[in-house]
GROMACS .gro file of C-alpha atoms in nm:
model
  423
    1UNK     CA    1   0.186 -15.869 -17.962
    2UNK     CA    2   0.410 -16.121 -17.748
    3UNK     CA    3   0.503 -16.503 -17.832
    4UNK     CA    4   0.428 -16.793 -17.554
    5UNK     CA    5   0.492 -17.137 -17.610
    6UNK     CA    6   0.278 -17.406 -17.464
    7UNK     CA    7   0.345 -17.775 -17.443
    8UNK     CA    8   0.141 -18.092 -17.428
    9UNK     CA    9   0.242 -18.444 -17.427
   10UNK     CA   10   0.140 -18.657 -17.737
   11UNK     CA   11  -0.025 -18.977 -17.676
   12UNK     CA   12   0.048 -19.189 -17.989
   13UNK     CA   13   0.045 -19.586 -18.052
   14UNK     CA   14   0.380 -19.793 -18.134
   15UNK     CA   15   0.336 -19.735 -18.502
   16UNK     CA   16   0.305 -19.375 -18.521
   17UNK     CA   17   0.568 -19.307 -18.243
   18UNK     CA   18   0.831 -19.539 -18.465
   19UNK     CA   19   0.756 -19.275 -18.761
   20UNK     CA   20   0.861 -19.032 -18.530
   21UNK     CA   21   1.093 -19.146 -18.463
   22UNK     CA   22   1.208 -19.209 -18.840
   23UNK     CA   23   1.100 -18.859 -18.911
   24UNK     CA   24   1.351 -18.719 -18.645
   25UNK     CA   25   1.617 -18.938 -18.787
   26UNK     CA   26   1.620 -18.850 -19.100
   27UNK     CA   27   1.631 -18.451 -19.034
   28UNK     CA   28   1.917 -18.506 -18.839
   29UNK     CA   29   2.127 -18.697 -19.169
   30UNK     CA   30   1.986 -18.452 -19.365
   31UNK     CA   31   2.127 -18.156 -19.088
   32UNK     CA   32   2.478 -18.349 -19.059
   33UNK     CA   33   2.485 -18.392 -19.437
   34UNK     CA   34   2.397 -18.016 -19.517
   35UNK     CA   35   2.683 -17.906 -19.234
   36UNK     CA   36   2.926 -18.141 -19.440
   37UNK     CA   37   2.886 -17.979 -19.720
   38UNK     CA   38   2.917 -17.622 -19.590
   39UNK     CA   39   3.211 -17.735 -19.369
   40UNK     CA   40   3.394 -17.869 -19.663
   41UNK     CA   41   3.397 -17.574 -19.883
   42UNK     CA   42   3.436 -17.324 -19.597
   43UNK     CA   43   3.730 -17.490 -19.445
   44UNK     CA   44   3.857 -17.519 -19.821
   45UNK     CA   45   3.851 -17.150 -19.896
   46UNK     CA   46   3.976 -17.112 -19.540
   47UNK     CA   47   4.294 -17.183 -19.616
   48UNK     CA   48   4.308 -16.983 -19.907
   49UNK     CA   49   4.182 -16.649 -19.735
   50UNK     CA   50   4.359 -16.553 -19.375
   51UNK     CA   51   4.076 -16.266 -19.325
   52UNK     CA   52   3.776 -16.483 -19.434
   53UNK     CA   53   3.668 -16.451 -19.041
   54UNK     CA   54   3.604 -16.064 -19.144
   55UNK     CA   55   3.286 -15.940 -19.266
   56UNK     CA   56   3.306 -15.853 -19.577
   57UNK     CA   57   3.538 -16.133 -19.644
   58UNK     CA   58   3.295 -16.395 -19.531
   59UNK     CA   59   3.064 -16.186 -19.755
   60UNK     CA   60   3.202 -16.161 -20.056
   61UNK     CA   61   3.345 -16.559 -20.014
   62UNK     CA   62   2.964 -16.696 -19.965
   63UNK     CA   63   2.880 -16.547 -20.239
   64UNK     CA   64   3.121 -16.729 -20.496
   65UNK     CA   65   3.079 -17.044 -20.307
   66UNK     CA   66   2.686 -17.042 -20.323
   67UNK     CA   67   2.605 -17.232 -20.032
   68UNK     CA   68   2.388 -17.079 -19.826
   69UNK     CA   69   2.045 -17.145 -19.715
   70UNK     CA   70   1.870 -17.063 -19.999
   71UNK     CA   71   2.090 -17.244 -20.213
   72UNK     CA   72   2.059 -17.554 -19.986
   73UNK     CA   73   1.701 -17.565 -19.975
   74UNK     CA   74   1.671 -17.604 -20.368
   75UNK     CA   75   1.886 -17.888 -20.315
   76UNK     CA   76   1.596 -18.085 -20.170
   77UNK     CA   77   1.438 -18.160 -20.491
   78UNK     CA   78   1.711 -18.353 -20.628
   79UNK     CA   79   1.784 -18.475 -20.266
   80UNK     CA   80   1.444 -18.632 -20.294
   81UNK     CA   81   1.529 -18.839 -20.630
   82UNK     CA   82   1.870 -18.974 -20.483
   83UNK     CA   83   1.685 -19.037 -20.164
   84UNK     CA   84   1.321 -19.134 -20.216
   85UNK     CA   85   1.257 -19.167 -19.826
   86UNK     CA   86   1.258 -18.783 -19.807
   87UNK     CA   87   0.934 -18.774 -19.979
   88UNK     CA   88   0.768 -18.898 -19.672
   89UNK     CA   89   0.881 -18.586 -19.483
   90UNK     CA   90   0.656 -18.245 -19.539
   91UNK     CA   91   0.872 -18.029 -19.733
   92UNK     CA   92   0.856 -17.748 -19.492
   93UNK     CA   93   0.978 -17.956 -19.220
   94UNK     CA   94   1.291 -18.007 -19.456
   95UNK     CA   95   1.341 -17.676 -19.522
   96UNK     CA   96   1.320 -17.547 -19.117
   97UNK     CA   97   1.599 -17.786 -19.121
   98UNK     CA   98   1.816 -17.593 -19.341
   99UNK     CA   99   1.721 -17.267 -19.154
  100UNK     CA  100   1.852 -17.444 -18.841
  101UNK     CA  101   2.177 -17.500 -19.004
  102UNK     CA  102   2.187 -17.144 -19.131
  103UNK     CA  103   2.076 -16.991 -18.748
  104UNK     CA  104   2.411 -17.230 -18.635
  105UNK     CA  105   2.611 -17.080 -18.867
  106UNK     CA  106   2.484 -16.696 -18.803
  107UNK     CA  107   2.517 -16.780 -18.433
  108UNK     CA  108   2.898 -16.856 -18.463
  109UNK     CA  109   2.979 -16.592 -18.686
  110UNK     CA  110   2.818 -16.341 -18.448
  111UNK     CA  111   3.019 -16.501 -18.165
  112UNK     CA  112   3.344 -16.502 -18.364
  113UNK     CA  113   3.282 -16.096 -18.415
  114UNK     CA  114   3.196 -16.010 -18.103
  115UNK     CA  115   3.574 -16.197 -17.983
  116UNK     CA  116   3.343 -16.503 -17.798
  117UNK     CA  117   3.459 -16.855 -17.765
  118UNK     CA  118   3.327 -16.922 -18.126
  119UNK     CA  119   3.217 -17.303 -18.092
  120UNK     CA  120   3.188 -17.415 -18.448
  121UNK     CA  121   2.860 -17.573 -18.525
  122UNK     CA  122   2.892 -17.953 -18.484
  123UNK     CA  123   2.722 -18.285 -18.606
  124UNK     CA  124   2.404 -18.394 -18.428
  125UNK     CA  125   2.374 -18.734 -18.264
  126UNK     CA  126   2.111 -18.932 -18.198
  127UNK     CA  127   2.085 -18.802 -17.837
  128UNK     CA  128   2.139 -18.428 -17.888
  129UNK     CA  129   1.929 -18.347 -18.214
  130UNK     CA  130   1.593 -18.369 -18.057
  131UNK     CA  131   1.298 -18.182 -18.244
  132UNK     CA  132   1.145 -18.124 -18.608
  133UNK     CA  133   0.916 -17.857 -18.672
  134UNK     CA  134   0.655 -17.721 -18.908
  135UNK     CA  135   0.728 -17.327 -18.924
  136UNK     CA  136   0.421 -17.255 -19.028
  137UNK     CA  137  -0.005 -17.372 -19.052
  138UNK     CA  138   0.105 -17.655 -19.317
  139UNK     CA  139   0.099 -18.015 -19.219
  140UNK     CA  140  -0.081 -18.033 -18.945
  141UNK     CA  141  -0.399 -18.016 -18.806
  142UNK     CA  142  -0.622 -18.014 -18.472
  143UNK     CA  143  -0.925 -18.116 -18.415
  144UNK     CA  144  -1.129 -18.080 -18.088
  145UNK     CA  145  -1.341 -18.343 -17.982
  146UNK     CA  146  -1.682 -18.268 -17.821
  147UNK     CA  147  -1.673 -18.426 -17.463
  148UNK     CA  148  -1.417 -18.314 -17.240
  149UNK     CA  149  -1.217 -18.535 -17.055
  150UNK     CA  150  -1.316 -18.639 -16.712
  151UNK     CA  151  -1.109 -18.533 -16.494
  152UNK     CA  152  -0.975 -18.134 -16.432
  153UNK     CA  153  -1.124 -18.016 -16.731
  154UNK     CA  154  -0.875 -18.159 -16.958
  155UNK     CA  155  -1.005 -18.123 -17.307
  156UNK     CA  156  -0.871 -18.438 -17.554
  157UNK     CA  157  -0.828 -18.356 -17.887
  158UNK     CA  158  -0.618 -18.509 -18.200
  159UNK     CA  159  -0.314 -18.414 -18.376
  160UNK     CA  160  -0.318 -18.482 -18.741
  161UNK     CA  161   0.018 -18.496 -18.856
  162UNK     CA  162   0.120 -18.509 -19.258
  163UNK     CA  163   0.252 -18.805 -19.394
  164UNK     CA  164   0.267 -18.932 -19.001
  165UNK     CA  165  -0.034 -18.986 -18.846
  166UNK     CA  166  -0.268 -18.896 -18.586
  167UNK     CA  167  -0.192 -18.850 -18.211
  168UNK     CA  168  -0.354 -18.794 -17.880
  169UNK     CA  169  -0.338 -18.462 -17.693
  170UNK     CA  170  -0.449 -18.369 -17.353
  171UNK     CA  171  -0.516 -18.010 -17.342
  172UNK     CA  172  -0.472 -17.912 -16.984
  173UNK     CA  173  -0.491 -17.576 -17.052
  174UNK     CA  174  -0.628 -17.373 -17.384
  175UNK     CA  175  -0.442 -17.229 -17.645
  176UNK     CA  176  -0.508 -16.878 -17.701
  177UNK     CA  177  -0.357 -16.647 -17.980
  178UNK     CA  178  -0.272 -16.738 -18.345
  179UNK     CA  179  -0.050 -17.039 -18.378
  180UNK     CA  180   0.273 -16.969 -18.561
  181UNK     CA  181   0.512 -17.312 -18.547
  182UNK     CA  182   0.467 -17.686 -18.440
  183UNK     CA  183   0.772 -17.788 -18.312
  184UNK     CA  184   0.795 -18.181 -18.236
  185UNK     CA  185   1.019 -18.288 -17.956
  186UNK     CA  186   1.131 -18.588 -17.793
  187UNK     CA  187   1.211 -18.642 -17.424
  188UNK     CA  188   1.342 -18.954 -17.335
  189UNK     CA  189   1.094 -19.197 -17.436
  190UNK     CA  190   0.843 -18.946 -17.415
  191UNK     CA  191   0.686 -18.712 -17.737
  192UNK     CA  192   0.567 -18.352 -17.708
  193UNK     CA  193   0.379 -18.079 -17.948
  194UNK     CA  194   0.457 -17.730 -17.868
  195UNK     CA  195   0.261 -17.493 -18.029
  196UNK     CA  196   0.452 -17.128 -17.982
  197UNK     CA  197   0.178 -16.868 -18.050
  198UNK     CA  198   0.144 -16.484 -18.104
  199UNK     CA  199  -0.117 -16.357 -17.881
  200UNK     CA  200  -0.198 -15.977 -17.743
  201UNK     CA  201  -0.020 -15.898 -17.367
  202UNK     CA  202  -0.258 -15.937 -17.104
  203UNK     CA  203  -0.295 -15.613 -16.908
  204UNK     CA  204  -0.106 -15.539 -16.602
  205UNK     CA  205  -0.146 -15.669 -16.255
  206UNK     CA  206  -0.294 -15.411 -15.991
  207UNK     CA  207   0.014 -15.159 -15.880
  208UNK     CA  208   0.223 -15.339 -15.546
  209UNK     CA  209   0.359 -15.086 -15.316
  210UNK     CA  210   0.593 -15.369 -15.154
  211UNK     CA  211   0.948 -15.445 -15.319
  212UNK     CA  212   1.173 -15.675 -15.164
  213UNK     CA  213   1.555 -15.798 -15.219
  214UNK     CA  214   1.600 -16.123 -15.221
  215UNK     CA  215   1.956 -16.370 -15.126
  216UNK     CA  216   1.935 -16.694 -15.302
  217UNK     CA  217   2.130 -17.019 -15.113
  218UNK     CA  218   2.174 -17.288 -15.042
  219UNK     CA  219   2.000 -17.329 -14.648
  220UNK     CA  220   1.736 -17.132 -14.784
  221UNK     CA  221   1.632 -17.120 -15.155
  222UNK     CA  222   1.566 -16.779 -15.075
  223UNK     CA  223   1.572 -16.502 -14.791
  224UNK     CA  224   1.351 -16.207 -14.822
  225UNK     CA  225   1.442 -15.863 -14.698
  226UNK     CA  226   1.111 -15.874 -14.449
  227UNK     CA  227   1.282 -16.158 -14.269
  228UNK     CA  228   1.086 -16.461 -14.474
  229UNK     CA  229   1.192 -16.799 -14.616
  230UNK     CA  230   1.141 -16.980 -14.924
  231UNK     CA  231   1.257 -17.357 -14.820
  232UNK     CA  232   1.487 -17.511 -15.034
  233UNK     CA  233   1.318 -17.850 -15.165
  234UNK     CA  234   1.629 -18.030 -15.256
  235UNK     CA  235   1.471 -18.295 -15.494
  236UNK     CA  236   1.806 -18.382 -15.600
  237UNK     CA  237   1.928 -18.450 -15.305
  238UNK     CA  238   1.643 -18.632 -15.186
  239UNK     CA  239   1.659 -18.870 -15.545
  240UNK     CA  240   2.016 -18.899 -15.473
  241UNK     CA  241   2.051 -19.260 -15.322
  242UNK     CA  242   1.763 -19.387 -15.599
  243UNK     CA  243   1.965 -19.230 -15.889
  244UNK     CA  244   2.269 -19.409 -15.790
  245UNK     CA  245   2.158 -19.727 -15.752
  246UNK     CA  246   1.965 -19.650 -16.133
  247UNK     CA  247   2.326 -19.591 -16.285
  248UNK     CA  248   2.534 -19.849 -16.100
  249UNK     CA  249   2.245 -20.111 -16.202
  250UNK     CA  250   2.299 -19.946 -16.605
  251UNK     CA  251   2.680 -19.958 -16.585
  252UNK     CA  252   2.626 -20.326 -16.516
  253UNK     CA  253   2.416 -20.359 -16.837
  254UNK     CA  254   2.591 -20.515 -17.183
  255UNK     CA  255   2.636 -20.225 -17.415
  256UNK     CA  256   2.410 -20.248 -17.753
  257UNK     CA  257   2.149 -20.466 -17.498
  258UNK     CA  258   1.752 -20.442 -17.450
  259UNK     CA  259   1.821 -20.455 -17.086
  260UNK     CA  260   2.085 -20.172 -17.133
  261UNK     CA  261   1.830 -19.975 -17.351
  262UNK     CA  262   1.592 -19.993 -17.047
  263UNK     CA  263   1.837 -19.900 -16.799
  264UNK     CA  264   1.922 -19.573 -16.997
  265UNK     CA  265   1.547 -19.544 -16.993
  266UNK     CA  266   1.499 -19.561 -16.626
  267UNK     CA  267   1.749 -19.288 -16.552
  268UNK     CA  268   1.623 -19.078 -16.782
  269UNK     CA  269   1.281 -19.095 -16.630
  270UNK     CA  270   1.436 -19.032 -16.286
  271UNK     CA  271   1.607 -18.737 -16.422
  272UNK     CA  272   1.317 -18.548 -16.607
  273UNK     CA  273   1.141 -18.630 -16.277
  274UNK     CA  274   1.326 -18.400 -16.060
  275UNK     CA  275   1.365 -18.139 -16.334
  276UNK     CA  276   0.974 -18.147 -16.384
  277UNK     CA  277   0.952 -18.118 -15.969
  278UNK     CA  278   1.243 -17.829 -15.957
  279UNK     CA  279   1.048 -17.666 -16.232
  280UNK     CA  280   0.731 -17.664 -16.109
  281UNK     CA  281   0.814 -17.537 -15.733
  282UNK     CA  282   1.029 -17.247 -15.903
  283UNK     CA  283   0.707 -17.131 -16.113
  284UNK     CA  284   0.489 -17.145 -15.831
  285UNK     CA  285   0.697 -16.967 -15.624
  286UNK     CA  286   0.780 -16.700 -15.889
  287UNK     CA  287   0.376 -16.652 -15.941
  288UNK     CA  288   0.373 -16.586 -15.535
  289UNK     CA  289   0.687 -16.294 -15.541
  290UNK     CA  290   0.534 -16.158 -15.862
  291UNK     CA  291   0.185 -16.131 -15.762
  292UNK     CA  292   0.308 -15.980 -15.450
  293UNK     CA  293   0.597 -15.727 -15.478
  294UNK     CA  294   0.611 -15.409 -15.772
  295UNK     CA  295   1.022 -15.429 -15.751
  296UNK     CA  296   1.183 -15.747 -15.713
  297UNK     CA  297   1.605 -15.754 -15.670
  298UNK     CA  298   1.842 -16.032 -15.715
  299UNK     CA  299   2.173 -16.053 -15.695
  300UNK     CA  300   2.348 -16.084 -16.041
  301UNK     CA  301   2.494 -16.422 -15.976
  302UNK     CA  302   2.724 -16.600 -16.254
  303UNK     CA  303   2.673 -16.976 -16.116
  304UNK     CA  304   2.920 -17.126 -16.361
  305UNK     CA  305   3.186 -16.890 -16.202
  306UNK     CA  306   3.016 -17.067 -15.881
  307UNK     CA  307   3.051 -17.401 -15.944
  308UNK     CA  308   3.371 -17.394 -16.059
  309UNK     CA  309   3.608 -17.682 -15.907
  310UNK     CA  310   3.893 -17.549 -15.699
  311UNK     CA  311   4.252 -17.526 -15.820
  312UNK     CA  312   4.481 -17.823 -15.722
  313UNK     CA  313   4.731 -17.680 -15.469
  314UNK     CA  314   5.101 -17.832 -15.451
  315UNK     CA  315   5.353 -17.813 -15.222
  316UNK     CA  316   5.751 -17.784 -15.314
  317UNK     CA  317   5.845 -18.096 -15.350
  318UNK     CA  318   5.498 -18.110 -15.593
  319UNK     CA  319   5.300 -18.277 -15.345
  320UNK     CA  320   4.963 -18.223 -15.379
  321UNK     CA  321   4.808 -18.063 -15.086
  322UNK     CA  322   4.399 -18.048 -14.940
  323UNK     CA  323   4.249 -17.764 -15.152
  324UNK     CA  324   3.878 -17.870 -14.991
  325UNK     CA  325   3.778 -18.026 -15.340
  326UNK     CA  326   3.558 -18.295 -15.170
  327UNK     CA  327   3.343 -18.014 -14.950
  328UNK     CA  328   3.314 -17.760 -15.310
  329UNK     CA  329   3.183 -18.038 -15.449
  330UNK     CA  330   2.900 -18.104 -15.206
  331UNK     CA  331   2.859 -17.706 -15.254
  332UNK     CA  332   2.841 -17.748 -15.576
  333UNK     CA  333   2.594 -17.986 -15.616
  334UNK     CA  334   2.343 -17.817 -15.403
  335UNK     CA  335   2.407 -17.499 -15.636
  336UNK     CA  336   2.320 -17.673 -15.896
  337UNK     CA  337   2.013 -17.843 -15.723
  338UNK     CA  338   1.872 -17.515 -15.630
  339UNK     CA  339   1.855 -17.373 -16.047
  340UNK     CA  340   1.910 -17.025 -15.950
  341UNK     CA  341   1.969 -16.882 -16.311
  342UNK     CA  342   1.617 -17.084 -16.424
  343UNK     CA  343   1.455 -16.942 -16.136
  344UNK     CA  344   1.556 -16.587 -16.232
  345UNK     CA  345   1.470 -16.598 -16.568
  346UNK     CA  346   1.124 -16.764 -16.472
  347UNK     CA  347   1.058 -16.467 -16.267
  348UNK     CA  348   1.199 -16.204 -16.515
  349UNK     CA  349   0.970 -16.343 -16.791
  350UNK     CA  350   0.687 -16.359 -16.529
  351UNK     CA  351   0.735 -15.975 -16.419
  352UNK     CA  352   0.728 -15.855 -16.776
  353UNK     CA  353   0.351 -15.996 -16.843
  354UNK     CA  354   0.290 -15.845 -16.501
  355UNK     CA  355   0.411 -15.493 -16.496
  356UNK     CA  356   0.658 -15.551 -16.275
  357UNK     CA  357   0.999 -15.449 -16.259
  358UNK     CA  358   1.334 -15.679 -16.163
  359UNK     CA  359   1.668 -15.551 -16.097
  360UNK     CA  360   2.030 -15.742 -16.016
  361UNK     CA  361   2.246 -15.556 -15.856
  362UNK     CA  362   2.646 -15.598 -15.803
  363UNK     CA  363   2.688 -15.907 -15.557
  364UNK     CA  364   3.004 -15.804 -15.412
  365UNK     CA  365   3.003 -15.805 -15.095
  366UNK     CA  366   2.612 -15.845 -15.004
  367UNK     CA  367   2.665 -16.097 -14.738
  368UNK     CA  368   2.961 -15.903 -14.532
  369UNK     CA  369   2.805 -15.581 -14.525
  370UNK     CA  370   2.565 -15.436 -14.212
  371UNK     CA  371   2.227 -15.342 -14.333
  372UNK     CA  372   2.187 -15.097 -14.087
  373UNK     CA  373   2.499 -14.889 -14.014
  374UNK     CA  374   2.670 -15.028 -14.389
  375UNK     CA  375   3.020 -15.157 -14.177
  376UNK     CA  376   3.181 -15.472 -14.369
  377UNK     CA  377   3.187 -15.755 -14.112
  378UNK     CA  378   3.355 -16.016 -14.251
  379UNK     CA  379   3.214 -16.353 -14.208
  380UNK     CA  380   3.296 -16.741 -14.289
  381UNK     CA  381   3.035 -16.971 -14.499
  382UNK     CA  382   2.981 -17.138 -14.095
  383UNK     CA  383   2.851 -16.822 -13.987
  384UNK     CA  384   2.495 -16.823 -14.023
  385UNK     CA  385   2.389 -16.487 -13.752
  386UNK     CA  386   2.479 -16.151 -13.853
  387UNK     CA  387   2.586 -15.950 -13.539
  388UNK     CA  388   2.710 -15.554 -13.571
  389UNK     CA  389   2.839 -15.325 -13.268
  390UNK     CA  390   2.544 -15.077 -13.396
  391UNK     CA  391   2.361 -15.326 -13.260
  392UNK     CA  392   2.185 -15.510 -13.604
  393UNK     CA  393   2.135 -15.860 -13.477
  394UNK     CA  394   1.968 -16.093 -13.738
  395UNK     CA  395   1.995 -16.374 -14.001
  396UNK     CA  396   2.273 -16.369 -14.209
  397UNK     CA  397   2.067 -16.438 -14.490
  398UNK     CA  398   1.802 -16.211 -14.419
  399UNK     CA  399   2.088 -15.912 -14.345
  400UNK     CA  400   2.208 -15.957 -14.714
  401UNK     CA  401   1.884 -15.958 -14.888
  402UNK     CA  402   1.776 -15.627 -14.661
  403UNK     CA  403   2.143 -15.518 -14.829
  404UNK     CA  404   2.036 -15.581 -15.141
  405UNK     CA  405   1.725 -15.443 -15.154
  406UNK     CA  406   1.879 -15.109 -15.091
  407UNK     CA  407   2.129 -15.187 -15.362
  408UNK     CA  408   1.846 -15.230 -15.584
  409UNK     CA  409   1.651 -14.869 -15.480
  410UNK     CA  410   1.977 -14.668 -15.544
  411UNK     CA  411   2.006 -14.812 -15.866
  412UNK     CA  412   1.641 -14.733 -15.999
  413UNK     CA  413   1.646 -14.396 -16.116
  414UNK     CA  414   1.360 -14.155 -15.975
  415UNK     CA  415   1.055 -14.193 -16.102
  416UNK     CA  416   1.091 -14.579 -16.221
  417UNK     CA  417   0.902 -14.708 -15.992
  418UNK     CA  418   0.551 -14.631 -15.876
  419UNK     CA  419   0.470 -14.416 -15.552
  420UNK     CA  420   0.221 -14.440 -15.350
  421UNK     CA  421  -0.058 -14.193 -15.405
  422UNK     CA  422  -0.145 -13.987 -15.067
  423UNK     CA  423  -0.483 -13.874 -14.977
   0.00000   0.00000   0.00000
């Protein structure tokens, strides 16, 4: 059994949209008041014991302080008298909020022993805590109308939410599997229901015989090792200009205004539209390599060691010299543009359903070497044609993904990967 999430936007009227509004506001007091309280006496017996970082420290020190999860959660009947308003919340929306305060915790004590930058959990505002949910079939409730939509076979159906209301949902695709959670999230000034569901893994696609290395840039979004191109979009780039003239007209706006409140709007509306575009031409284009090749290799990229802003460079009087900040940036930007860790994951998760395999190999390298004869020609970012003396004459691009496509076949062990069957 696998889990898939799927995601449809919730069409609700002022009313019920203001409750969820309340809803989400209230989890997130009662999320900042439960991380208080565990703060308070952690940092307390802190103090107290050097090694409480250590296991069986940390252990033994939850124990005699009794706040945990468990203990938390009982706290919400007597929450509930103090605070009436909590009675309008289903109780087992309450309670996933105290398991997402226990997750933070587990998540930085895991990061503290495995010598990570810790990042203690911190107090949600209004912009970053963003969801409620309903871990399990309590609370809510669908129900499918008979007529279909109209148009592209969208099926409507309702949302019956307890102690909310009833929404609007346009199903544009159906849900299959047995639904686990209802998560409830908010997007700008938009609402969404995502139901994540445990269903059976479809079978395999038909065995590819084709594998192919592909180079991820900038001038393309991607070079394949049989010499074709995947354009690169650029729908940041080309929302650039409109963007700008979004946030110079909100920095103009009176902080705490209506007109300021739409402003903030109207970016964010901008924004999710070139994340829904960038997401939506990496999917299709995963579904096309997938579909296509058995073996796809990528080049393990870390793009936050890529985007990282040059060091200032002085001279020795401590003058600062050029250090080419201004053309990183640009760089940078169209990185960043181009989502090349989303679109790698997007086609890892795709390959798994598939049958396929992906591989990232070392990138050291890739881009100077010969794919023919193996010689390191070393070559600036201006270069764009990859000339050899053995003759190789060809794409830059195209020369590193052929490079690391055999980077990808020497590190597949023998037998990984299927073979052809001869007659």
């Amino acid at each position: 059994m696998s889990i898939k999430a799927y995601k449809y936007r919730i069409y609700a009227n002022k009313q019920t949209t203001e409750h969820l509004q309340w809803t989400l506001d209230r989890c997130r007091e009662l999320y900042n008041a439960g991380l208080q309280e565990r703060r308070d006496a952690y940092e307390m017996h802190v103090k107290r014991h050097p090694g409480y970082y250590d296991e069986e420290t940390r252990k033994q020190l939850t124990r005699e302080l009794a706040i945990g999860y468990y203990e938390q959660k009982r706290e919400l009947v007597a929450i509930k008298e103090v605070r009436p308003e909590y009675q309008d919340i289903a109780s087992h929306v309450l309670q996933n909020v105290m398991m997402r305060l226990k997750r933070a915790y587990d998540d930085f004590f895991r990061r503290v022993q495995n010598g990570e930058e810790p990042g203690y959990p911190r107090f949600q505002g209004k912009n970053r805590y963003d969801s409620f949910c309903y871990p399990d079939g309590a609370g809510w409730k669908l129900e499918t109308k008979e007529r279909p939509a109209e148009k592209k076979g969208i099926v409507k159906v309702n949302l019956k939410l307890a102690k909310i209301g009833t929404v609007k949902l346009h199903l544009h695709r159906s849900i299959e599997g047995t639904i686990k959670t209802l998560t409830i999230k908010r997007e700008g000034e938009h609402w969404y229901a995502i139901f994540t569901c445990e269903i059976r893994k479809p079978e395999p696609l038909p065995v590819s015989y084709e594998d192919v290395g592909i180079d991820l840039g900038v001038t393309h979004f991607a070079a394949l090792s049989n010499g074709e191109f995947i354009n690169h979009p650029r729908y940041f780039r080309q929302a650039e200009k409109k963007l700008a003239k979004a946030q110079q007209a909100l920095a103009q706006k009176k902080r705490g205004s209506h007109r300021r409140t739409k402003a903030v709007q109207h970016v964010a509306r901008l924004h999710r539209k070139i994340a829904n575009q960038r997401k939506d031409f990496q999917h299709k284009a995963a579904r096309t390599l997938v579909n296509r090749y058995q073996v796809i290799i990528f080049e393990d990229l870390q793009v936050k060691n890529l985007t990282k802003a040059p060091a200032p460079r002085q001279d020795e009087t401590g003058n600062y010299l050029p250090n080419g900040a201004a053309a990183k940036a640009g760089l940078n930007k169209s990185i960043l543009d181009a989502g090349w860790g989303m679109f790698t994951r997007i086609i890892s998760v795709k390959a798994a359903w598939a049958g396929r395999t992906v591989v990232f190999v070392n990138p050291s390298m890739t881009s100077q070497t010969c794919p023919n004869c193996g010689a390191v020609r070393k070559k600036t970012l201006n270069e764009r044609w990859h000339s050899c003396e053995c003759g190789c004459e060809l794409d830059r691009d195209t020369a590193s993904a052929k490079v690391i496509l055999d980077l990808g076949h020497r590190t597949l062990s023998v037998g990984t990967r299927p073979t052809q069957e001869t007659a």
